[in-house]
Coordinates of N, CA and C in Angstrom, one line a residue:
C956 N -28.9 11.1 -10.5 CA -28.9 12.4 -10.0 C -27.8 13.2 -10.8
T957 N -28.2 13.7 -11.9 CA -27.2 14.3 -12.8 C -26.8 15.7 -12.4
A958 N -27.5 16.3 -11.5 CA -27.1 17.6 -11.0 C -26.1 17.6 -9.9
L959 N -25.9 16.4 -9.3 CA -25.0 16.3 -8.2 C -23.5 16.4 -8.6
T960 N -22.8 17.4 -8.0 CA -21.4 17.7 -8.5 C -20.4 17.3 -7.4
E961 N -20.8 17.3 -6.1 CA -19.8 16.9 -5.1 C -20.5 16.3 -3.9
I962 N -19.7 15.4 -3.2 CA -20.3 14.8 -2.0 C -19.2 14.4 -1.0
E963 N -19.4 14.6 0.3 CA -18.5 14.2 1.3 C -19.2 13.1 2.1
I964 N -18.6 11.9 2.2 CA -19.2 10.8 3.0 C -18.7 11.0 4.4
P965 N -19.6 11.2 5.4 CA -19.2 11.4 6.8 C -18.6 10.1 7.4
S966 N -17.9 10.3 8.5 CA -17.2 9.2 9.2 C -18.2 8.2 9.8
S967 N -19.5 8.6 10.0 CA -20.5 7.8 10.5 C -20.9 6.7 9.5
V968 N -20.6 6.9 8.3 CA -21.0 5.9 7.2 C -19.9 4.8 7.2
T969 N -20.3 3.6 7.3 CA -19.4 2.4 7.3 C -19.5 1.7 6.0
N970 N -20.6 1.9 5.2 CA -20.7 1.1 4.0 C -21.4 2.0 2.9
I971 N -20.9 2.0 1.7 CA -21.6 2.6 0.6 C -22.1 1.5 -0.3
G972 N -23.4 1.4 -0.6 CA -24.0 0.3 -1.3 C -23.6 0.3 -2.7
C973 N -23.9 -0.9 -3.3 CA -23.6 -1.1 -4.7 C -24.4 -0.1 -5.6
D974 N -23.9 0.4 -6.6 CA -24.5 1.3 -7.6 C -25.0 2.6 -6.9
A975 N -24.5 3.0 -5.7 CA -25.1 4.1 -5.0 C -25.1 5.4 -5.7
F976 N -24.0 5.7 -6.4 CA -23.8 7.0 -7.2 C -23.5 6.7 -8.6
K977 N -23.8 5.5 -9.1 CA -23.6 5.1 -10.5 C -24.5 6.1 -11.4
N978 N -23.8 6.5 -12.5 CA -24.5 7.4 -13.5 C -24.8 8.8 -12.9
C979 N -24.2 9.2 -11.8 CA -24.2 10.6 -11.4 C -23.2 11.3 -12.3
T980 N -23.6 11.6 -13.5 CA -22.6 11.9 -14.6 C -21.8 13.2 -14.4
N981 N -22.3 14.1 -13.5 CA -21.6 15.3 -13.2 C -20.9 15.4 -11.8
L982 N -20.9 14.2 -11.2 CA -20.2 14.1 -9.9 C -18.7 14.2 -10.1
E983 N -18.1 15.3 -9.6 CA -16.6 15.5 -9.8 C -15.8 15.4 -8.5
K984 N -16.4 15.8 -7.4 CA -15.6 15.8 -6.1 C -16.2 14.8 -5.1
L985 N -15.3 14.0 -4.6 CA -15.7 12.9 -3.7 C -14.7 12.9 -2.5
T986 N -15.2 13.0 -1.3 CA -14.4 12.9 -0.1 C -14.9 11.7 0.7
L987 N -14.0 10.7 1.0 CA -14.3 9.6 1.8 C -13.6 9.7 3.2
N988 N -14.3 9.7 4.3 CA -13.7 9.9 5.6 C -13.4 8.5 6.3
E989 N -12.5 8.6 7.3 CA -12.2 7.4 8.1 C -13.5 6.9 8.7
G990 N -13.6 5.6 8.8 CA -14.9 5.0 9.3 C -15.5 4.1 8.2
L991 N -15.2 4.5 6.9 CA -15.8 3.7 5.8 C -15.0 2.4 5.7
K992 N -15.8 1.3 5.8 CA -15.2 -0.1 5.8 C -15.4 -0.8 4.5
T993 N -16.6 -0.6 3.9 CA -16.9 -1.4 2.6 C -17.5 -0.4 1.6
I994 N -17.1 -0.6 0.4 CA -17.6 0.2 -0.7 C -18.2 -0.7 -1.8
G995 N -19.3 -0.4 -2.3 CA -20.1 -1.3 -3.2 C -19.6 -1.3 -4.6
A996 N -19.8 -2.4 -5.3 CA -19.5 -2.5 -6.7 C -20.2 -1.5 -7.5
N997 N -19.5 -1.0 -8.5 CA -20.1 0.0 -9.4 C -20.6 1.3 -8.8
S998 N -20.2 1.6 -7.5 CA -20.8 2.6 -6.8 C -20.5 4.0 -7.3
F999 N -19.4 4.2 -8.0 CA -19.1 5.5 -8.6 C -18.8 5.4 -10.1
Q1000 N -19.4 4.4 -10.7 CA -19.2 4.2 -12.2 C -19.9 5.3 -13.0
S1001 N -19.3 5.7 -14.0 CA -19.8 6.7 -14.9 C -20.0 8.1 -14.2
T1002 N -19.0 8.5 -13.5 CA -18.9 9.8 -12.9 C -17.7 10.5 -13.4
K1003 N -17.5 11.8 -13.0 CA -16.4 12.6 -13.5 C -15.3 12.8 -12.4
I1004 N -15.3 11.9 -11.4 CA -14.4 12.0 -10.3 C -13.0 11.9 -10.8
S1005 N -12.2 12.9 -10.4 CA -10.8 13.0 -10.9 C -9.8 12.6 -9.8
S1006 N -10.2 12.7 -8.6 CA -9.3 12.3 -7.5 C -10.1 11.7 -6.3
V1007 N -9.4 10.8 -5.6 CA -10.1 10.2 -4.5 C -9.1 9.9 -3.4
N1008 N -9.5 10.0 -2.1 CA -8.7 9.6 -1.0 C -9.2 8.3 -0.4
I1009 N -8.3 7.4 -0.2 CA -8.7 6.1 0.4 C -8.4 6.0 1.9
P1010 N -9.5 6.0 2.7 CA -9.2 6.0 4.2 C -8.6 4.6 4.6
S1011 N -8.0 4.7 5.8 CA -7.3 3.5 6.3 C -8.3 2.4 6.7
T1012 N -9.6 2.8 7.0 CA -10.6 1.8 7.4 C -11.2 1.0 6.3
L1013 N -11.0 1.4 5.1 CA -11.6 0.7 3.9 C -10.9 -0.6 3.7
T1014 N -11.6 -1.7 3.8 CA -11.0 -3.1 3.7 C -11.6 -4.0 2.7
A1015 N -12.7 -3.6 2.1 CA -13.3 -4.5 1.1 C -14.2 -3.8 0.1
V1016 N -14.3 -4.4 -1.1 CA -15.3 -4.0 -2.1 C -16.3 -5.1 -2.1
N1017 N -17.6 -4.7 -2.0 CA -18.7 -5.6 -2.0 C -19.1 -6.0 -3.4
M1018 N -18.8 -7.3 -3.7 CA -19.1 -7.8 -5.1 C -20.1 -8.9 -5.0
P1019 N -21.4 -8.6 -4.9 CA -22.4 -9.6 -4.7 C -22.6 -10.6 -5.8
S1020 N -22.3 -10.2 -7.0 CA -22.5 -11.1 -8.1 C -21.2 -11.2 -9.1
Y1021 N -21.2 -12.2 -9.9 CA -20.0 -12.4 -10.8 C -19.9 -11.2 -11.8
D1022 N -21.0 -10.6 -12.1 CA -21.1 -9.6 -13.2 C -20.7 -8.2 -12.6
D1023 N -20.5 -8.1 -11.3 CA -20.2 -6.8 -10.7 C -18.8 -6.4 -11.0
H1024 N -18.5 -5.1 -10.8 CA -17.1 -4.6 -11.0 C -16.8 -3.6 -9.9
G1025 N -15.6 -3.1 -9.9 CA -15.1 -2.2 -8.9 C -15.8 -0.9 -8.8
P1026 N -15.7 -0.2 -7.7 CA -16.5 1.1 -7.6 C -16.3 2.2 -8.6
F1027 N -15.1 2.2 -9.2 CA -14.7 3.2 -10.2 C -14.5 2.6 -11.6
Y1028 N -15.2 1.5 -11.8 CA -15.0 0.7 -13.0 C -15.1 1.6 -14.3
K1029 N -14.1 1.4 -15.1 CA -14.0 2.1 -16.4 C -13.9 3.6 -16.3
S1030 N -13.4 4.1 -15.2 CA -13.2 5.6 -15.0 C -12.1 6.1 -15.9
T1031 N -12.4 7.1 -16.7 CA -11.3 7.7 -17.5 C -10.9 9.0 -16.9
T1032 N -11.6 9.5 -15.9 CA -11.3 10.8 -15.3 C -10.4 10.6 -14.0
L1033 N -10.5 9.5 -13.3 CA -9.8 9.3 -12.1 C -8.3 9.2 -12.4
K1034 N -7.6 10.2 -11.9 CA -6.1 10.3 -12.2 C -5.3 10.4 -10.9
E1035 N -5.9 10.8 -9.8 CA -5.1 11.0 -8.6 C -5.7 10.3 -7.4
V1036 N -4.9 9.5 -6.8 CA -5.3 8.7 -5.7 C -4.4 8.9 -4.5
T1037 N -5.0 9.2 -3.3 CA -4.2 9.4 -2.1 C -4.6 8.3 -1.1
I1038 N -3.7 7.4 -0.7 CA -4.0 6.3 0.2 C -3.5 6.7 1.6
A1039 N -4.3 6.6 2.6 CA -3.9 6.9 4.0 C -2.6 6.2 4.3
D1040 N -1.8 6.9 5.1 CA -0.5 6.4 5.4 C -0.5 5.1 6.3
N1041 N -1.7 5.0 7.0 CA -1.8 3.8 7.9 C -2.8 2.8 7.3
A1042 N -3.1 2.9 6.0 CA -4.0 1.9 5.4 C -3.3 0.6 5.3
A1043 N -4.0 -0.5 5.6 CA -3.4 -1.9 5.6 C -3.7 -2.7 4.3
I1044 N -4.7 -2.3 3.5 CA -5.1 -3.1 2.4 C -5.6 -2.3 1.2
I1045 N -5.3 -2.7 0.0 CA -5.9 -2.2 -1.2 C -6.9 -3.3 -1.6
P1046 N -8.2 -3.1 -1.4 CA -9.2 -4.2 -1.6 C -9.2 -4.7 -3.0
D1047 N -9.8 -5.9 -3.1 CA -10.0 -6.5 -4.4 C -10.8 -5.6 -5.3
Y1048 N -10.3 -5.5 -6.6 CA -11.1 -4.8 -7.7 C -11.2 -3.3 -7.4
L1049 N -10.5 -2.7 -6.5 CA -10.8 -1.3 -6.1 C -10.6 -0.3 -7.3
F1050 N -9.6 -0.5 -8.1 CA -9.4 0.4 -9.2 C -9.4 -0.3 -10.6
E1051 N -10.2 -1.3 -10.6 CA -10.4 -2.1 -11.8 C -10.8 -1.3 -13.0
N1052 N -10.0 -1.4 -14.1 CA -10.3 -0.7 -15.4 C -10.4 0.8 -15.2
C1053 N -9.6 1.4 -14.3 CA -9.6 2.9 -14.2 C -8.5 3.3 -15.2
S1054 N -8.9 3.5 -16.4 CA -8.0 3.8 -17.5 C -7.4 5.1 -17.5
G1055 N -7.8 6.0 -16.6 CA -7.2 7.4 -16.5 C -6.1 7.4 -15.5
L1056 N -6.0 6.4 -14.6 CA -5.0 6.4 -13.6 C -3.6 6.2 -14.1
E1057 N -2.7 7.2 -13.8 CA -1.4 7.2 -14.4 C -0.3 6.7 -13.4
T1058 N -0.4 7.1 -12.1 CA 0.6 6.8 -11.2 C -0.1 6.4 -9.8
I1059 N 0.5 5.6 -9.1 CA 0.0 5.2 -7.7 C 1.1 5.0 -6.8
D1060 N 1.0 5.5 -5.6 CA 2.0 5.4 -4.5 C 1.4 4.7 -3.3
I1061 N 1.9 3.5 -3.0 CA 1.3 2.7 -2.0 C 2.2 2.7 -0.7
P1062 N 1.7 3.2 0.4 CA 2.5 3.4 1.6 C 3.0 2.1 2.2
Y1063 N 4.0 2.3 3.1 CA 4.6 1.2 3.7 C 3.7 0.3 4.5
A1064 N 2.6 0.9 5.1 CA 1.7 0.2 6.0 C 0.8 -0.8 5.2
V1065 N 0.7 -0.6 3.9 CA -0.2 -1.5 3.2 C 0.4 -2.9 3.1
R1066 N -0.3 -3.9 3.6 CA 0.2 -5.2 3.7 C -0.3 -6.2 2.5
T1067 N -1.4 -5.7 1.9 CA -2.0 -6.6 0.9 C -2.6 -5.8 -0.3
I1068 N -2.3 -6.2 -1.5 CA -2.9 -5.7 -2.7 C -3.8 -6.8 -3.2
G1069 N -5.1 -6.6 -3.3 CA -6.0 -7.6 -3.6 C -6.2 -8.0 -5.1
I1070 N -7.0 -8.9 -5.3 CA -7.3 -9.5 -6.6 C -7.7 -8.3 -7.6
S1071 N -7.1 -8.3 -8.7 CA -7.4 -7.3 -9.8 C -7.5 -5.9 -9.3
A1072 N -6.8 -5.5 -8.3 CA -6.9 -4.2 -7.7 C -6.6 -3.1 -8.8
F1073 N -5.6 -3.4 -9.7 CA -5.2 -2.5 -10.7 C -5.3 -3.1 -12.1
E1074 N -6.2 -4.0 -12.2 CA -6.4 -4.7 -13.5 C -7.0 -3.7 -14.5
G1075 N -6.5 -3.7 -15.8 CA -7.0 -2.9 -16.8 C -6.8 -1.4 -16.7
C1076 N -5.8 -1.0 -15.8 CA -5.5 0.4 -15.7 C -4.4 0.7 -16.8
T1077 N -4.9 0.9 -18.0 CA -4.1 0.8 -19.2 C -3.2 2.1 -19.3
S1078 N -3.5 3.1 -18.6 CA -2.6 4.3 -18.6 C -1.6 4.4 -17.4
L1079 N -1.7 3.3 -16.6 CA -0.8 3.3 -15.4 C 0.7 3.2 -15.8
K1080 N 1.4 4.2 -15.5 CA 2.8 4.3 -15.9 C 3.7 3.7 -14.9
D1081 N 3.5 4.0 -13.6 CA 4.3 3.4 -12.6 C 3.5 3.2 -11.3
I1082 N 3.9 2.2 -10.5 CA 3.3 1.9 -9.2 C 4.4 1.7 -8.3
T1083 N 4.4 2.5 -7.2 CA 5.5 2.4 -6.2 C 4.9 1.7 -5.0
I1084 N 5.6 0.6 -4.6 CA 5.1 -0.2 -3.4 C 6.2 -0.1 -2.4
H1085 N 6.0 0.6 -1.3 CA 7.0 0.9 -0.3 C 7.2 -0.3 0.7
N1086 N 6.2 -1.1 0.8 CA 6.4 -2.3 1.8 C 7.0 -3.4 1.1
P1087 N 8.3 -3.8 1.4 CA 9.0 -4.9 0.7 C 8.3 -6.3 1.0
Y1088 N 7.4 -6.4 2.0 CA 6.8 -7.6 2.3 C 5.3 -7.7 1.9
C1089 N 4.9 -6.7 1.1 CA 3.5 -6.6 0.7 C 3.0 -7.8 0.0
N1090 N 1.9 -8.3 0.4 CA 1.3 -9.5 -0.2 C 0.5 -9.1 -1.5
I1091 N 1.2 -9.3 -2.6 CA 0.5 -8.9 -3.9 C -0.1 -10.1 -4.5
Y1092 N -1.4 -10.0 -4.7 CA -2.2 -11.2 -5.2 C -1.5 -11.8 -6.4
N1093 N -1.1 -13.1 -6.4 CA -0.3 -13.7 -7.4 C -1.1 -14.0 -8.6
K1094 N -1.3 -13.0 -9.4 CA -2.0 -13.2 -10.7 C -1.5 -12.1 -11.6
N1095 N -1.4 -12.4 -12.9 CA -0.9 -11.5 -13.9 C -1.6 -10.2 -13.9
N1096 N -2.9 -10.2 -13.7 CA -3.7 -8.9 -13.9 C -3.9 -8.2 -12.6
T1097 N -3.3 -8.6 -11.5 CA -3.4 -7.8 -10.3 C -3.0 -6.3 -10.5
I1098 N -1.9 -6.2 -11.3 CA -1.3 -4.9 -11.6 C -1.3 -4.8 -13.2
S1099 N -1.8 -3.8 -13.7 CA -1.8 -3.6 -15.2 C -0.4 -3.8 -15.8
N1100 N -0.3 -4.5 -16.9 CA 1.0 -4.7 -17.5 C 1.6 -3.5 -18.2
S1101 N 0.9 -2.4 -18.1 CA 1.5 -1.1 -18.6 C 2.4 -0.5 -17.6
A1102 N 2.4 -0.9 -16.4 CA 3.1 -0.2 -15.3 C 4.5 -0.7 -15.0
T1103 N 5.4 0.3 -14.8 CA 6.7 0.0 -14.2 C 6.5 -0.2 -12.7
I1104 N 7.0 -1.2 -12.1 CA 6.8 -1.5 -10.7 C 8.1 -1.0 -10.0
K1105 N 7.9 -0.2 -9.0 CA 9.0 0.3 -8.2 C 8.9 -0.2 -6.7
G1106 N 10.0 -0.7 -6.2 CA 10.1 -1.2 -4.9 C 11.5 -1.5 -4.4
Y1107 N 11.6 -2.0 -3.2 CA 13.0 -2.2 -2.7 C 13.5 -3.6 -3.1
T1108 N 14.9 -3.7 -2.8 CA 15.6 -5.0 -3.1 C 16.1 -5.5 -1.8
P1109 N 15.7 -6.6 -1.3 CA 14.7 -7.5 -1.9 C 13.3 -7.1 -1.5
S1110 N 12.3 -7.6 -2.3 CA 10.9 -7.3 -2.0 C 10.0 -8.2 -2.8
T1111 N 8.7 -8.2 -2.4 CA 7.7 -9.0 -3.1 C 7.4 -8.3 -4.4
A1112 N 7.5 -6.9 -4.4 CA 7.3 -6.2 -5.6 C 8.2 -6.6 -6.7
K1113 N 9.5 -6.8 -6.4 CA 10.5 -7.2 -7.3 C 10.2 -8.7 -7.8
N1114 N 9.8 -9.5 -6.9 CA 9.4 -10.9 -7.2 C 8.3 -10.9 -8.2
Y1115 N 7.3 -10.1 -7.9 CA 6.1 -10.0 -8.8 C 6.5 -9.6 -10.2
A1116 N 7.3 -8.5 -10.2 CA 7.7 -8.0 -11.5 C 8.5 -9.1 -12.3
Q1117 N 9.4 -9.8 -11.6 CA 10.1 -10.8 -12.3 C 9.2 -12.0 -12.8
S1118 N 8.2 -12.3 -12.0 CA 7.3 -13.4 -12.3 C 6.5 -13.2 -13.6
Y1119 N 6.2 -11.9 -13.7 CA 5.3 -11.6 -14.9 C 6.0 -10.7 -15.9
E1120 N 7.3 -10.7 -15.9 CA 8.2 -10.0 -16.9 C 7.8 -8.6 -17.0
R1121 N 7.7 -7.9 -15.9 CA 7.4 -6.5 -15.8 C 8.7 -5.7 -15.6
E1122 N 8.8 -4.5 -16.0 CA 9.9 -3.6 -15.7 C 9.9 -3.3 -14.2
F1123 N 11.1 -3.4 -13.6 CA 11.2 -3.1 -12.2 C 12.3 -2.1 -12.0
V1124 N 12.0 -1.1 -11.1 CA 13.0 -0.1 -10.7 C 13.2 -0.1 -9.2
S1125 N 14.4 -0.3 -8.8 CA 14.7 -0.4 -7.3 C 14.8 0.9 -6.7
L1126 N 14.1 1.0 -5.5 CA 14.2 2.2 -4.7 C 15.4 2.2 -3.8
G1127 N 16.1 1.1 -3.8 CA 17.3 0.9 -2.9 C 17.3 -0.5 -2.3
S1128 N 18.5 -0.8 -1.7 CA 18.6 -2.1 -1.1 C 18.7 -1.9 0.4
F1129 N 18.3 -3.0 1.1 CA 18.3 -3.0 2.6 C 18.7 -4.3 3.1
T1130 N 19.2 -4.4 4.3 CA 19.5 -5.6 5.1 C 18.7 -5.5 6.4
L1131 N 17.8 -6.4 6.7 CA 17.1 -6.4 7.9 C 18.0 -6.3 9.1
G1132 N 17.8 -5.3 10.0 CA 18.6 -5.2 11.2 C 19.8 -4.3 11.1
D1133 N 20.3 -4.1 9.8 CA 21.5 -3.2 9.6 C 21.0 -1.7 9.5
V1134 N 20.6 -1.2 10.6 CA 20.0 0.1 10.6 C 20.9 1.3 10.3
N1135 N 22.2 1.1 10.7 CA 23.2 2.2 10.4 C 23.9 1.9 9.0
E1136 N 23.5 0.9 8.4 CA 23.9 0.6 7.0 C 25.5 0.5 6.9
D1137 N 26.1 -0.2 7.9 CA 27.5 -0.3 7.9 C 27.9 -1.7 7.5
G1138 N 27.0 -2.6 7.1 CA 27.3 -3.9 6.6 C 27.3 -5.0 7.7
S1139 N 27.0 -4.6 8.9 CA 26.9 -5.6 10.0 C 25.7 -5.3 10.9
I1140 N 25.3 -6.3 11.7 CA 24.2 -6.2 12.6 C 24.7 -6.4 14.0
N1141 N 24.7 -5.3 14.8 CA 25.3 -5.4 16.1 C 24.6 -4.4 17.1
S1142 N 25.2 -4.2 18.3 CA 24.5 -3.4 19.3 C 24.3 -1.9 18.9
S1143 N 25.2 -1.4 18.0 CA 25.0 0.0 17.5 C 23.7 0.1 16.8
D1144 N 23.3 -0.9 16.1 CA 22.0 -0.8 15.4 C 20.9 -0.8 16.4
A1145 N 21.0 -1.6 17.4 CA 19.9 -1.6 18.5 C 19.9 -0.2 19.1
S1146 N 21.0 0.4 19.4 CA 21.1 1.7 20.0 C 20.4 2.8 19.1
K1147 N 20.6 2.7 17.8 CA 20.0 3.7 16.9 C 18.4 3.5 17.0
V1148 N 18.0 2.3 17.0 CA 16.5 2.0 17.1 C 16.0 2.6 18.4
L1149 N 16.7 2.4 19.5 CA 16.2 3.0 20.8 C 16.2 4.5 20.8
E1150 N 17.2 5.1 20.1 CA 17.2 6.6 20.0 C 16.0 7.1 19.2
E1151 N 15.8 6.4 18.1 CA 14.6 6.8 17.3 C 13.3 6.6 18.0
Y1152 N 13.2 5.5 18.7 CA 12.0 5.2 19.5 C 11.8 6.3 20.6
A1153 N 12.8 6.7 21.2 CA 12.8 7.8 22.2 C 12.2 9.1 21.6
L1154 N 12.7 9.4 20.4 CA 12.3 10.6 19.7 C 10.8 10.5 19.4
I1155 N 10.3 9.4 19.0 CA 8.9 9.2 18.6 C 8.1 9.3 19.9
Q1156 N 8.5 8.8 21.0 CA 7.8 8.8 22.2 C 7.6 10.2 22.7
T1157 N 8.6 11.1 22.5 CA 8.5 12.5 23.0 C 7.8 13.4 22.0
G1158 N 7.3 12.8 20.8 CA 6.6 13.6 19.8 C 7.6 14.4 18.9
A1159 N 8.9 14.2 19.0 CA 9.8 14.9 18.1 C 9.8 14.3 16.7
E1160 N 10.3 15.0 15.8 CA 10.3 14.6 14.4 C 11.2 13.4 14.2
P1161 N 10.7 12.3 13.6 CA 11.6 11.1 13.4 C 12.7 11.4 12.4
T1162 N 13.8 10.7 12.5 CA 15.0 11.0 11.7 C 15.3 9.9 10.7
F1163 N 14.7 8.7 10.9 CA 15.1 7.6 10.0 C 14.6 7.8 8.6
T1164 N 15.4 7.4 7.6 CA 15.0 7.4 6.2 C 14.1 6.2 6.1
E1165 N 13.4 6.1 4.9 CA 12.5 4.9 4.7 C 13.3 3.6 4.8
I1166 N 14.5 3.6 4.2 CA 15.3 2.3 4.2 C 15.6 2.0 5.7
Q1167 N 16.0 3.0 6.5 CA 16.3 2.7 7.9 C 15.1 2.2 8.6
K1168 N 13.9 2.7 8.3 CA 12.7 2.2 9.0 C 12.4 0.8 8.6
I1169 N 12.6 0.4 7.4 CA 12.4 -1.0 6.9 C 13.4 -1.9 7.6
S1170 N 14.7 -1.4 7.6 CA 15.7 -2.2 8.3 C 15.5 -2.4 9.8
A1171 N 14.9 -1.4 10.4 CA 14.8 -1.4 11.9 C 13.5 -2.2 12.3
D1172 N 12.6 -2.3 11.4 CA 11.3 -3.0 11.8 C 11.5 -4.5 11.6
V1173 N 12.3 -5.1 12.5 CA 12.7 -6.5 12.3 C 11.6 -7.5 12.7
N1174 N 10.6 -7.0 13.5 CA 9.5 -7.9 13.9 C 8.3 -7.6 12.9
K1175 N 8.5 -6.7 12.0 CA 7.5 -6.5 10.9 C 6.1 -6.2 11.4
D1176 N 6.1 -5.3 12.5 CA 4.8 -4.9 13.0 C 4.4 -3.5 12.6
Y1177 N 5.3 -2.9 11.7 CA 5.1 -1.5 11.1 C 5.2 -0.4 12.1
T1178 N 5.9 -0.7 13.2 CA 6.3 0.3 14.2 C 7.8 0.1 14.6
I1179 N 8.4 1.2 15.0 CA 9.8 1.2 15.5 C 9.8 1.3 16.9
D1180 N 10.2 0.3 17.7 CA 10.1 0.4 19.2 C 11.2 -0.5 19.8
S1181 N 11.1 -0.6 21.1 CA 12.1 -1.3 21.9 C 12.1 -2.8 21.6
S1182 N 11.0 -3.3 21.1 CA 11.0 -4.8 20.8 C 11.9 -5.1 19.6
D1183 N 12.0 -4.1 18.7 CA 12.9 -4.3 17.5 C 14.3 -4.3 18.0
A1184 N 14.6 -3.3 18.9 CA 16.0 -3.3 19.5 C 16.4 -4.6 20.2
S1185 N 15.4 -5.1 20.9 CA 15.7 -6.4 21.6 C 16.0 -7.5 20.7
K1186 N 15.2 -7.6 19.6 CA 15.4 -8.7 18.6 C 16.8 -8.5 17.9
I1187 N 17.2 -7.2 17.7 CA 18.5 -7.0 17.0 C 19.6 -7.5 18.0
L1188 N 19.5 -7.2 19.3 CA 20.5 -7.6 20.3 C 20.5 -9.1 20.4
A1189 N 19.4 -9.8 20.3 CA 19.3 -11.2 20.4 C 20.0 -11.8 19.1
Y1190 N 19.7 -11.2 18.0 CA 20.4 -11.7 16.7 C 21.9 -11.5 16.8
Y1191 N 22.3 -10.4 17.3 CA 23.8 -10.1 17.5 C 24.4 -11.1 18.5
A1192 N 23.7 -11.4 19.6 CA 24.2 -12.3 20.6 C 24.4 -13.7 20.0
D1193 N 23.5 -14.1 19.2 CA 23.6 -15.5 18.6 C 24.8 -15.5 17.6
S1194 N 24.9 -14.4 16.8 CA 26.0 -14.4 15.8 C 27.4 -14.3 16.5
S1195 N 27.4 -13.7 17.7 CA 28.7 -13.5 18.4 C 29.1 -14.8 19.1
T1196 N 28.2 -15.7 19.3 CA 28.5 -17.0 20.0 C 28.7 -18.1 19.0
G1197 N 28.6 -17.8 17.7 CA 28.8 -18.8 16.7 C 27.6 -19.5 16.2
K1198 N 26.4 -19.1 16.8 CA 25.2 -19.7 16.3 C 24.8 -19.1 15.0
T1199 N 23.9 -19.8 14.3 CA 23.4 -19.2 13.0 C 22.1 -18.4 13.4
P1200 N 22.2 -17.1 13.4 CA 21.0 -16.3 13.9 C 19.9 -16.3 12.9
T1201 N 18.7 -16.2 13.4 CA 17.5 -16.0 12.6 C 16.6 -15.0 13.3
W1202 N 15.8 -14.3 12.5 CA 14.9 -13.3 13.1 C 13.7 -14.0 13.8
D1203 N 13.5 -15.3 13.6 CA 12.4 -16.0 14.3 C 12.9 -16.3 15.7

C-alpha cells in the first residue's frame, strides 16, 4: 500500500502480524496504543517511519522463523523512540539494525532488554538505562558497539559496558536504603520514604530525585511505599544490634 502515509493502531488490537505493513514505502506516521502485546517480524520494514511510541503492554516480537527480523529492520529513518514510563521490557530484536536511531532513553520501570534489541544500530551514540538492576541480555550485540552506555553506579549497565569494553558514563552513585544520602541507613531514611509515600497517596507532586527513588525502592518492586520503609527499619534494627544486615 504505497499510498498509506499514517496509521494509528487502536487499543483493541493486541497483535500486529508479521509483514503487516512491510513495503508501505510512504508510511511516515505510526501510533501504537496501550493494549498491543505482540508485534510481528518485519512488520514495518521499508517504511519512512521517523518516530515511534512503545506502549507498556508490548512484551514480544513474533519471530516465527530463523530468517525473520525485527519489526523496523534496517530502518534508516527511525530516529526517535518514546518508551512508556511503566514499560517492563524491551522485546528481543525490537530495534534490530535500525541504523538511523541515534539516542535511546530507557525508563526505570524497564526490567529486561532482550536479545539483539539494539543490534546493528550503527548510528546509536548513547543509550541511557535508568534501572540499575535491568537484566540486559548477556551478549555482545544486545547493544550496538557504537553506543556510549549511561547508567548508575553500581548497575548492570556498568557491568555490561565493562564486560564488552564499551564506554560508560555514570549518572551518579547510590546506596540502597540511604535515601537522604548522608552515608548511613537509619530511621530518618524510613521517615523520608513514608513522607514521600504520603505525598503520592494524596496525589501531590513527588519530591524524590531519581537517585532517591532508586535508593528508597529497597524491595525492588518499582514503587515507593510503606513496605520499603519497613525494610529500611528492619535493616537499621539489625545493624544497631550488631547483626550483619541484608536486604533479604
